[in-house]
Coordinates of N, CA and C in Angstrom, one line a residue:
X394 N 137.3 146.1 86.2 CA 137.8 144.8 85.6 C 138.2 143.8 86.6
X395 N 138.0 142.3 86.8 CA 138.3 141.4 87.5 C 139.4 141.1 87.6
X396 N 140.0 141.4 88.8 CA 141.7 140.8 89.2 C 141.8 139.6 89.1
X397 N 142.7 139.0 88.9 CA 143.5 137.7 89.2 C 144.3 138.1 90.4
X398 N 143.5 137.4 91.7 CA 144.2 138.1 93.2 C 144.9 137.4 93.5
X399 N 145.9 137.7 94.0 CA 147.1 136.2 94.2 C 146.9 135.7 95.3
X400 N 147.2 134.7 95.4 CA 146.4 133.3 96.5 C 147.2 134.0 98.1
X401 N 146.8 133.7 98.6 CA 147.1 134.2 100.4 C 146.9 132.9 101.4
X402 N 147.6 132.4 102.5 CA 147.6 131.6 103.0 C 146.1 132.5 104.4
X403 N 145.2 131.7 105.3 CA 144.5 132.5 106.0 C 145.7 133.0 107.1
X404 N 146.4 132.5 107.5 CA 147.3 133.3 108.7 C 147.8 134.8 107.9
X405 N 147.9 134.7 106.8 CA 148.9 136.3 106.4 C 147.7 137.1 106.0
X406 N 146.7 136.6 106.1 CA 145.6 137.6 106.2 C 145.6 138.9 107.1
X407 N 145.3 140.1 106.7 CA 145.3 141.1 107.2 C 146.9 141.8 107.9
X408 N 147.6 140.9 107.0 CA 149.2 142.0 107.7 C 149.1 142.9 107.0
X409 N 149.8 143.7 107.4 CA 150.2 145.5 106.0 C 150.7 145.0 105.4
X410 N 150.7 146.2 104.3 CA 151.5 146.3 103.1 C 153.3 145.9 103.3
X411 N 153.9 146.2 104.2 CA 155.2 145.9 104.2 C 155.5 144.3 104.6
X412 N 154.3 143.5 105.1 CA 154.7 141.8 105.2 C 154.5 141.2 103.8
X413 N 153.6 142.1 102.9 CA 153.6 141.7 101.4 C 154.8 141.2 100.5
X414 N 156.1 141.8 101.0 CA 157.4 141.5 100.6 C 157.3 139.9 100.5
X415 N 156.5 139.3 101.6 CA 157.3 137.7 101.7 C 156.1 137.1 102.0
X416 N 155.4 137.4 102.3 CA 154.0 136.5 102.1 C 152.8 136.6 101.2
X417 N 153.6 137.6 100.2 CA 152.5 137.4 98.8 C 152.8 137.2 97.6
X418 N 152.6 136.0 97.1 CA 152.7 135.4 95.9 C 151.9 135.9 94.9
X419 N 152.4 136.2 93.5 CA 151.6 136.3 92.2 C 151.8 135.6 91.1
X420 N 150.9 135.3 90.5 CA 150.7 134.9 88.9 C 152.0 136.0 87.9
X421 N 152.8 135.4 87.5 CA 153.6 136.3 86.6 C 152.6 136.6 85.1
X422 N 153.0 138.0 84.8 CA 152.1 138.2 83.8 C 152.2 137.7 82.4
X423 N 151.0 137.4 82.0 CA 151.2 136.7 80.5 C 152.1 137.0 79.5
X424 N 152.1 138.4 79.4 CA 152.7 138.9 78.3 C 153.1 140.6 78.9
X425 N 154.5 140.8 78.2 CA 155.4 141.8 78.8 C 156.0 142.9 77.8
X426 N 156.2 143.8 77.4 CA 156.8 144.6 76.3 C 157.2 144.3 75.2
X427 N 157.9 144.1 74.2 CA 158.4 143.3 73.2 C 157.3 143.4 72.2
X428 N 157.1 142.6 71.3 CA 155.5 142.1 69.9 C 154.7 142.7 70.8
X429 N 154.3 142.4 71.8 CA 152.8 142.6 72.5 C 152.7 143.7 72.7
X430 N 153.4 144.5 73.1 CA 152.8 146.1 73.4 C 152.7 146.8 72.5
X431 N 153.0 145.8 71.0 CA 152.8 147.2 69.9 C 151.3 146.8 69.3
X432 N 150.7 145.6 70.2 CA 149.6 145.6 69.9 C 148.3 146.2 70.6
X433 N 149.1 147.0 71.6 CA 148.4 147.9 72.8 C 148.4 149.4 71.8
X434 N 147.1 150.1 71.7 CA 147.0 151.4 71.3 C 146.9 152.2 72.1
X435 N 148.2 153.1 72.7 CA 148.1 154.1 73.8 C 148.1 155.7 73.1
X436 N 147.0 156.0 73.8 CA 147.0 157.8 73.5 C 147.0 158.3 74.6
X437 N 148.0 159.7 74.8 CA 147.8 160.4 76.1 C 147.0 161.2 76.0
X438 N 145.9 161.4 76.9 CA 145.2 162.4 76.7 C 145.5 163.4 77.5
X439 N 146.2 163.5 78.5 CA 146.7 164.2 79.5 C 148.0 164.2 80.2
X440 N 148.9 164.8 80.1 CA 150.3 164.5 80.9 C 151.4 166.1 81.6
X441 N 151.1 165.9 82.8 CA 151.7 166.6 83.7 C 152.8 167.2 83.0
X442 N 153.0 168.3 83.5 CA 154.9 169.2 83.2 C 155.5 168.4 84.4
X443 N 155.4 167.9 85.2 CA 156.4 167.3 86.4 C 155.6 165.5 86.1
X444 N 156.7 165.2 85.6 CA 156.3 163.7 85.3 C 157.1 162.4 86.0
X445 N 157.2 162.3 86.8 CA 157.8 161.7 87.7 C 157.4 161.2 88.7
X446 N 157.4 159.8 89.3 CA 158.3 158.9 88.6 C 157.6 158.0 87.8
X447 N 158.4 157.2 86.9 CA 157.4 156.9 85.7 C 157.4 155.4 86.1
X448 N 156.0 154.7 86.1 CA 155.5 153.8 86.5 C 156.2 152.2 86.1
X449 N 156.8 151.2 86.7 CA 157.6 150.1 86.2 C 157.0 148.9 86.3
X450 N 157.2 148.0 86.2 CA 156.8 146.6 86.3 C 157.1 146.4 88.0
X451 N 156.3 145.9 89.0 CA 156.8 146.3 90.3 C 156.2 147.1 91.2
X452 N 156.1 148.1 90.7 CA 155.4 149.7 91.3 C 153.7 149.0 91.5
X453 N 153.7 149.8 92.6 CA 152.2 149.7 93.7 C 151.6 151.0 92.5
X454 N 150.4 150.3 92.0 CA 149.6 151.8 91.5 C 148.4 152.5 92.2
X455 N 148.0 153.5 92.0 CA 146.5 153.7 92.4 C 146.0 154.5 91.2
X456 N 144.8 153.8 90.5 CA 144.4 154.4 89.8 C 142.9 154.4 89.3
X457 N 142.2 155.1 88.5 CA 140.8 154.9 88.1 C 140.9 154.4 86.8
X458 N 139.8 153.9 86.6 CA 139.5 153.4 85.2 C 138.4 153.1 84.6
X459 N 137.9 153.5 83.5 CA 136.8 152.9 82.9 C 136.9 152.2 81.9
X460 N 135.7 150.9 81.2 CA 136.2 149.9 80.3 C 135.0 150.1 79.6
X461 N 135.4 150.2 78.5 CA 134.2 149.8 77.1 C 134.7 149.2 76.1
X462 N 133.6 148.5 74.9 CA 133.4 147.9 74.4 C 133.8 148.8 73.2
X463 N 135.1 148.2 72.2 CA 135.6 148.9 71.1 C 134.1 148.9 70.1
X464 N 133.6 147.6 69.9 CA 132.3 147.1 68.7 C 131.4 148.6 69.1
X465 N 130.9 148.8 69.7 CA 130.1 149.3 70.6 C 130.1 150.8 71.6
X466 N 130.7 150.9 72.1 CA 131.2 151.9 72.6 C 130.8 151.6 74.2
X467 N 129.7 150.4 74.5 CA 129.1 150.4 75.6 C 130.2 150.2 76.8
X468 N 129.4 151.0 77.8 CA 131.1 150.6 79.4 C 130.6 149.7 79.9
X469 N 131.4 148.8 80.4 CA 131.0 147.2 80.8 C 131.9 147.6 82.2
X470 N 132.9 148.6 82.9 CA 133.2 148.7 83.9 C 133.5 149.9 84.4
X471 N 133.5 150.3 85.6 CA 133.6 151.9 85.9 C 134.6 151.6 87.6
X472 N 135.3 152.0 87.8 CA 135.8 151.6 88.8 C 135.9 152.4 89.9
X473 N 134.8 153.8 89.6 CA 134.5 154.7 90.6 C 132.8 154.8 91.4
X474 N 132.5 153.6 90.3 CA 131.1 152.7 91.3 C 131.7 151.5 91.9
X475 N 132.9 151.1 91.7 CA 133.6 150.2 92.9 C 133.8 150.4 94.2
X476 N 133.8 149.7 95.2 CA 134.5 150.1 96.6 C 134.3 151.5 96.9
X477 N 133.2 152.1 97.1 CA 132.7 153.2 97.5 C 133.5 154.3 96.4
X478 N 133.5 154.0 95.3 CA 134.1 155.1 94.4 C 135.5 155.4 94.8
X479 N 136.6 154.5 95.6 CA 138.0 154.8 96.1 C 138.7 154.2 94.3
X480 N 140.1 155.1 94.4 CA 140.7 154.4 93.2 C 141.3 153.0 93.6
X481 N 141.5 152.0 92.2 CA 142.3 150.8 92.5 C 143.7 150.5 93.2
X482 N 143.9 150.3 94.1 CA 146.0 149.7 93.7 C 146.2 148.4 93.5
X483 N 147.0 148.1 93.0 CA 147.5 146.9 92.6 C 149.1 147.1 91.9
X484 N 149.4 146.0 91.8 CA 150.7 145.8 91.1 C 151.0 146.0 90.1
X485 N 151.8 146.4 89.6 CA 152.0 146.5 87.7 C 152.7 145.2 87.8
X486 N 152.3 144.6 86.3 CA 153.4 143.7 85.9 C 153.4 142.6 86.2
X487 N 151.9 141.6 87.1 CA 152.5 140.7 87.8 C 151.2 140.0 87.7
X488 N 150.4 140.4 86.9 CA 148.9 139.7 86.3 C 147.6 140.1 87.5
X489 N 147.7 141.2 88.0 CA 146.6 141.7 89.0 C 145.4 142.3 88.0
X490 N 145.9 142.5 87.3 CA 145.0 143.0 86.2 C 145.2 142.3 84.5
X491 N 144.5 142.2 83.5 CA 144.3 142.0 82.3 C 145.9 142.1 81.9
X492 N 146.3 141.3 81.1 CA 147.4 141.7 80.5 C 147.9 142.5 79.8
X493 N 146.8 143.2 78.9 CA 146.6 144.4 78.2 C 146.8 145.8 79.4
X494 N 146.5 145.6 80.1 CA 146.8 146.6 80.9 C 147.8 146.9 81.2
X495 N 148.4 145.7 81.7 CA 149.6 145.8 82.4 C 150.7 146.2 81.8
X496 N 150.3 146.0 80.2 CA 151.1 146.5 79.2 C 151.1 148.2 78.5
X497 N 149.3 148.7 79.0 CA 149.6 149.9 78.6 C 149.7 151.1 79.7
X498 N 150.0 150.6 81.0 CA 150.2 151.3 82.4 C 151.7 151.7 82.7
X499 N 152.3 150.7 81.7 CA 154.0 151.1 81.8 C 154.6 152.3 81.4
X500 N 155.3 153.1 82.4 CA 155.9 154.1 81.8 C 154.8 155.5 82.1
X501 N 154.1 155.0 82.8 CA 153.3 156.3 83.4 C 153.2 157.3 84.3
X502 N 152.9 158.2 84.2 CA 153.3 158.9 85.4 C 152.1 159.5 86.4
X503 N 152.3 159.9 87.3 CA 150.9 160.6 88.5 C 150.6 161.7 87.8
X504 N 148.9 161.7 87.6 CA 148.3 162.9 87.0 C 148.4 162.3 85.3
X505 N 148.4 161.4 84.7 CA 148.6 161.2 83.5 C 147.4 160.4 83.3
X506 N 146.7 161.4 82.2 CA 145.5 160.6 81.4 C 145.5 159.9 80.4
X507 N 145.3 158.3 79.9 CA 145.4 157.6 79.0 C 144.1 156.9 79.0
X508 N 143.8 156.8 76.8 CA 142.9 156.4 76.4 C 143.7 155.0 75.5
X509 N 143.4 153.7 76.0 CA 144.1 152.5 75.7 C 143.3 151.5 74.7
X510 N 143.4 151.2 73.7 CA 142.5 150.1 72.9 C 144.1 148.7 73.1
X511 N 142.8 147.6 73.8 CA 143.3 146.5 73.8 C 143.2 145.2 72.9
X512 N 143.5 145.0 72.5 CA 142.8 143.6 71.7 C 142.5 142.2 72.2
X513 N 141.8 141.5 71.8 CA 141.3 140.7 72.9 C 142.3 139.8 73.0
X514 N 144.0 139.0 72.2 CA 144.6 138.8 72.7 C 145.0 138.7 74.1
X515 N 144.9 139.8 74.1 CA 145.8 140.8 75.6 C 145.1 140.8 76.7
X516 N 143.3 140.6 76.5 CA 142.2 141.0 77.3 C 141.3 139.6 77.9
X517 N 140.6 139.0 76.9 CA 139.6 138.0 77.4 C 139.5 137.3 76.3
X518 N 140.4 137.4 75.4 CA 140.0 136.5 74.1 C 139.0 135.8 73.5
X519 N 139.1 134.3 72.9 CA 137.8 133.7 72.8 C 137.2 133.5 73.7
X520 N 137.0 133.3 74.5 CA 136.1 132.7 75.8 C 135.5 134.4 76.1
X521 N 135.7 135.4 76.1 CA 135.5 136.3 76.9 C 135.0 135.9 78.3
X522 N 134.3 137.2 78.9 CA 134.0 137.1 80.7 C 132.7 137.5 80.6
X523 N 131.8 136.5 81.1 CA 130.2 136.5 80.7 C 130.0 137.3 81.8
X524 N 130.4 137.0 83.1 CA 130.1 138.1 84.1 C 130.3 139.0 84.0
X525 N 131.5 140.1 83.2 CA 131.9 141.4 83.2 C 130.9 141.7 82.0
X526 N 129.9 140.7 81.2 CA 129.5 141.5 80.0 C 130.6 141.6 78.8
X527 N 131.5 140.7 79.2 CA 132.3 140.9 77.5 C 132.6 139.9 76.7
X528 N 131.9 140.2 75.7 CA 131.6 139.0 74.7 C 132.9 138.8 74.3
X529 N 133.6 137.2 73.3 CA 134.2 136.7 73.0 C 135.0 137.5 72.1
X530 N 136.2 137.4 71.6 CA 137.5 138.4 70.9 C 136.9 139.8 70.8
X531 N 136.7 140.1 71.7 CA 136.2 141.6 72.0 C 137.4 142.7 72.2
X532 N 137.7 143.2 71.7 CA 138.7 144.4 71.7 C 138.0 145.7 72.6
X533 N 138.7 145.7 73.5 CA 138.1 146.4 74.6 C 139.4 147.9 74.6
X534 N 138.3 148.8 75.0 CA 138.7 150.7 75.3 C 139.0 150.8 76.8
X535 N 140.3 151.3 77.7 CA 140.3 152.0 78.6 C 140.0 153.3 78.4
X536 N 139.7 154.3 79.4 CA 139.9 155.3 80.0 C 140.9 155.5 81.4
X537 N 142.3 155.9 81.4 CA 143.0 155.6 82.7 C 143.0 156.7 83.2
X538 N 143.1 157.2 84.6 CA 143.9 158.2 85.4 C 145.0 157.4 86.7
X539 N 146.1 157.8 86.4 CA 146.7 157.3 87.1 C 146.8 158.1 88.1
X540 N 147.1 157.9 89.6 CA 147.1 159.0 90.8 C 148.6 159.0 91.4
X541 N 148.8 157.5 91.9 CA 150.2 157.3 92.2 C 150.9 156.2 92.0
X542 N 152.5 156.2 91.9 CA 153.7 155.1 92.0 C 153.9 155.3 92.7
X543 N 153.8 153.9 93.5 CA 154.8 153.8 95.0 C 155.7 152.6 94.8
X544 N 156.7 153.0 95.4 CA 157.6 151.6 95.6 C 156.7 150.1 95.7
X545 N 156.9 149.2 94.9 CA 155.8 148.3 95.5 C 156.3 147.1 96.0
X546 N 155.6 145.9 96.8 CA 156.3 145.7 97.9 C 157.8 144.3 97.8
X547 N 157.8 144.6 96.9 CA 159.3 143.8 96.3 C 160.1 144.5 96.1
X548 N 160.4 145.3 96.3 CA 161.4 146.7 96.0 C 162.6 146.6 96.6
X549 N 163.8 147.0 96.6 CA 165.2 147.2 96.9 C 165.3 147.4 98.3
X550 N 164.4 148.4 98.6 CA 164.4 149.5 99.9 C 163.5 148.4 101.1
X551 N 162.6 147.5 100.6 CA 161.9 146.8 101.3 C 162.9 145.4 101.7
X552 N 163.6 145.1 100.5 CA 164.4 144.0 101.0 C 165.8 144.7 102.3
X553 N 166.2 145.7 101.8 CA 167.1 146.1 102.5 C 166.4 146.8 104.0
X554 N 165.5 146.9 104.3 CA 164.6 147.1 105.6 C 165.1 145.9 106.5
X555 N 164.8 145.2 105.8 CA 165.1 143.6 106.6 C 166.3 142.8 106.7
X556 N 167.0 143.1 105.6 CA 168.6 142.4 105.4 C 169.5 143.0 106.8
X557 N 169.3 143.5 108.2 CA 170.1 144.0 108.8 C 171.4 144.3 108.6
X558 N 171.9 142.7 108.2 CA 173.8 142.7 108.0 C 174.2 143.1 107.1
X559 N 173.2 142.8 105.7 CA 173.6 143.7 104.6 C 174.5 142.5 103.9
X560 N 173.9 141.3 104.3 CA 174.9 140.3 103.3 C 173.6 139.2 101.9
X561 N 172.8 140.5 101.3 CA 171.6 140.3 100.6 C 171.4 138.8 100.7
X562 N 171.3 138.6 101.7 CA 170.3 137.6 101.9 C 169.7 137.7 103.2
X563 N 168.3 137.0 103.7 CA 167.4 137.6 105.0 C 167.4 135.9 105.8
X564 N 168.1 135.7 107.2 CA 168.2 134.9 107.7 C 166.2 134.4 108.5
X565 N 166.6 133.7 109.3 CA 165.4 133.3 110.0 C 165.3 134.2 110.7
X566 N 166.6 134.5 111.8 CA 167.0 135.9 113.0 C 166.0 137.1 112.5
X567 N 166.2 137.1 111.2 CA 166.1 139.2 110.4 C 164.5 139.0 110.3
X568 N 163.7 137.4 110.0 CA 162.7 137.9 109.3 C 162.0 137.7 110.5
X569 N 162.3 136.8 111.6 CA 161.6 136.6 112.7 C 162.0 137.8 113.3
X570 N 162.7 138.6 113.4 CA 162.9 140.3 113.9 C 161.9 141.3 113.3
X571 N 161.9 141.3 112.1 CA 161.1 142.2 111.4 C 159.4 142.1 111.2
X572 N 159.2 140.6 111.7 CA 157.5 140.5 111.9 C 157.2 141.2 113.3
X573 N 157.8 140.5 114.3 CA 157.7 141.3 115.7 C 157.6 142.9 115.6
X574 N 158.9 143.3 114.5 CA 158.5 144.7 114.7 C 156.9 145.2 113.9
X575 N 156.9 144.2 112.9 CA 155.4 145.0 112.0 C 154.4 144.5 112.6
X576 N 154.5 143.7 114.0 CA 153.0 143.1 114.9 C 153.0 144.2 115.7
X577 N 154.2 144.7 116.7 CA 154.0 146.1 117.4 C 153.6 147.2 116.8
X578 N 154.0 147.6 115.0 CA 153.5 148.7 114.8 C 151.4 148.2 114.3
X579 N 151.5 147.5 113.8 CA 150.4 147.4 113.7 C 149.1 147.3 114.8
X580 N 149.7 146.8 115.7 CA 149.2 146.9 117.0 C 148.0 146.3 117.4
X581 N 147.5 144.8 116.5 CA 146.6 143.8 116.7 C 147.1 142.5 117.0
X582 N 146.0 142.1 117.8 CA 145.6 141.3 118.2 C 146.4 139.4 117.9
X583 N 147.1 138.7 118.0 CA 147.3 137.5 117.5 C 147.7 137.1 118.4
X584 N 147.1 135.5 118.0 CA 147.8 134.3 118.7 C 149.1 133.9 118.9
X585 N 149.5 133.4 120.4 CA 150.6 133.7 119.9 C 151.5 132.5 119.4
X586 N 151.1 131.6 118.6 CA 151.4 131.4 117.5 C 151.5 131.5 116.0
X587 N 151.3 132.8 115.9 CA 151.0 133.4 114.6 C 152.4 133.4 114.4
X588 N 153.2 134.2 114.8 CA 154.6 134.4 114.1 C 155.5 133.7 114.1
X589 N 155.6 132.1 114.8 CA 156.2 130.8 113.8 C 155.3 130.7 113.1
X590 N 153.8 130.6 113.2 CA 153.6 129.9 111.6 C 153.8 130.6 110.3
X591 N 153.4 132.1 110.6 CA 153.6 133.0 109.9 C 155.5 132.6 109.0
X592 N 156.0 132.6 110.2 CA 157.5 132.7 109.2 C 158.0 131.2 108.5
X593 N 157.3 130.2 109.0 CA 157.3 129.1 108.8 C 156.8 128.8 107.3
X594 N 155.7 129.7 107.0 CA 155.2 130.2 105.8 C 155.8 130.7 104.6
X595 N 156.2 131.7 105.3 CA 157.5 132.9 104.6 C 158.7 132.0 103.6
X596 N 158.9 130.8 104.6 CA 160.4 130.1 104.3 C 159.1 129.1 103.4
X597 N 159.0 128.8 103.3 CA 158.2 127.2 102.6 C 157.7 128.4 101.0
X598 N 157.2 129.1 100.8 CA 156.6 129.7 99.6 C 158.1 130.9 98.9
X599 N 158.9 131.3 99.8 CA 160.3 131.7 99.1 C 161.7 131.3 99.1
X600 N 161.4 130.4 100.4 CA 163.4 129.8 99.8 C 163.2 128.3 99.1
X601 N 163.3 128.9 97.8 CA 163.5 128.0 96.9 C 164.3 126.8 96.6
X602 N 165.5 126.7 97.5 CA 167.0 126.1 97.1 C 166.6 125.3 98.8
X603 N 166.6 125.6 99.9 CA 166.1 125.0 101.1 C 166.9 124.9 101.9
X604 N 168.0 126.1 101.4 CA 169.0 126.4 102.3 C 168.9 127.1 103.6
X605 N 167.9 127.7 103.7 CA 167.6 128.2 105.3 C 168.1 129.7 105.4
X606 N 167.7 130.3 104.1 CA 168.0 131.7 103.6 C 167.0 132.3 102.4
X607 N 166.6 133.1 102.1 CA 165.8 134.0 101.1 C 167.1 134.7 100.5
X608 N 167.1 134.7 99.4 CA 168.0 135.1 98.6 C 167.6 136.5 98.1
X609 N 168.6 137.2 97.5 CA 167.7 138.9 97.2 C 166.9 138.4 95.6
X610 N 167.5 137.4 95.0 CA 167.2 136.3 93.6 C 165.7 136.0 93.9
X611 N 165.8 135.1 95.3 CA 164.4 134.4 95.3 C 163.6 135.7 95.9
X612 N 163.8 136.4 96.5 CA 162.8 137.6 97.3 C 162.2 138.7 96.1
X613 N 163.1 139.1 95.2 CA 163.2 140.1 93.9 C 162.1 139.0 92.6
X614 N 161.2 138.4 92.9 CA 160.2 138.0 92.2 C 159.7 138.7 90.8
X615 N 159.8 140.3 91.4 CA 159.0 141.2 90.2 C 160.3 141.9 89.3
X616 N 161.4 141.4 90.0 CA 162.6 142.2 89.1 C 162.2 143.4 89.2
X617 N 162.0 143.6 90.3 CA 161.7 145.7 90.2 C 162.8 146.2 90.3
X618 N 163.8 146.0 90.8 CA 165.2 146.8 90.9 C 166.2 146.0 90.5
X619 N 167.3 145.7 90.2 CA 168.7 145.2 90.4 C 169.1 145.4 92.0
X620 N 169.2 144.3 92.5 CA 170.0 144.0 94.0 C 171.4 143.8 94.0

């Protein structure tokens, strides 16, 4: 299924996962639990005796999936003829995927099989997606396996990585400290002005207020934890 990939400046191209905390922006998701998920049809087809930990708005996923056509039965997506047959990760919660999804992935656990009917509210509505093959108010079928939850990169433990003093908020000092350290572990190549522009970045797309601080408020985007 086609992501909605969240915009990237070219300098933050190719950091790891742990500079994602502050140089990746998303689309908040359309629609979130409440009316809308009781218009998500979830069946488990599969679910582990050790079910833990169960999947949140926030959480890094990796998982497989297939999509078909409720009208029809036909699969319009397979996501193990993707990227050399590797499973997806992405975000929960935060519009990296269909809205419908995002709504029937909550609450899941590793090793857990789910069969999902979406409605095209939730999916590609009137317009549908002529490239994916899916016609207009098309109510579309998952197939999920989920593999894993990981902390994802807005998380409590990610902010507190960097907060040194512990006074939840991350100065210029902490974040210009903590790139240095994730350019040595990563161990490439940059100009060396990549890490003012880089942080220069950082501050312009999250301190909101322009106080000359990232707040755990403005950093905590996905509300994955209470700070």
């Amino acid at each position: 299924v086609p992501r909605r990939r969240p915009p990237r400046s070219d300098m933050s191209r190719g950091l790891s996962l742990l500079l994602l905390p502050l140089v990746l922006l998303v689309a908040p998701a359309q629609a979130e639990g409440g009316a809308a998920a009781a218009e998500v049809q979830i069946e488990v087809l599969h679910l582990p005796e050790a079910c833990s930990p169960k999947s949140k708005k926030g959480d890094l996923l990796n998982a497989h999936y297939d999509g078909f056509l409720a009208s029809d039965g036909s699969k319009f997506y397979c996501s193990r003829t993707q990227n050399e047959g590797h499973p997806k990760w992405f975000v929960l919660g935060v519009g990296q995927v269909i809205t419908g999804l995002d709504i029937a992935m909550m609450n899941m656990c590793p090793g857990e099989k789910r069969k999902v009917t979406i409605p095209p509210s939730l999916a590609y509505g009137q317009q549908g997606y002529a490239q994916g093959k899916i016609p207009p108010n098309a109510t579309l079928i998952f197939e999920i396996e989920l593999y894993a939850v990981n902390k994802g990169p807005r998380s409590v433990e990610a902010f507190n990585k960097i907060d040194k003093d512990g006074d939840k908020k991350l100065s210029e000092l902490e974040i210009s400290q903590y790139l240095k350290e994730e350019f040595a572990r990563d161990g490439k190549k940059r100009h060396p002005s990549a890490h003012d522009e880089i942080l220069a970045d950082i501050f312009k797309k999250n301190d909101h207020d322009g106080d000359g601080f990232i707040s755990a408020k403005e950093y905590n985007v996905y509300q994955h934890d209470e700070l």
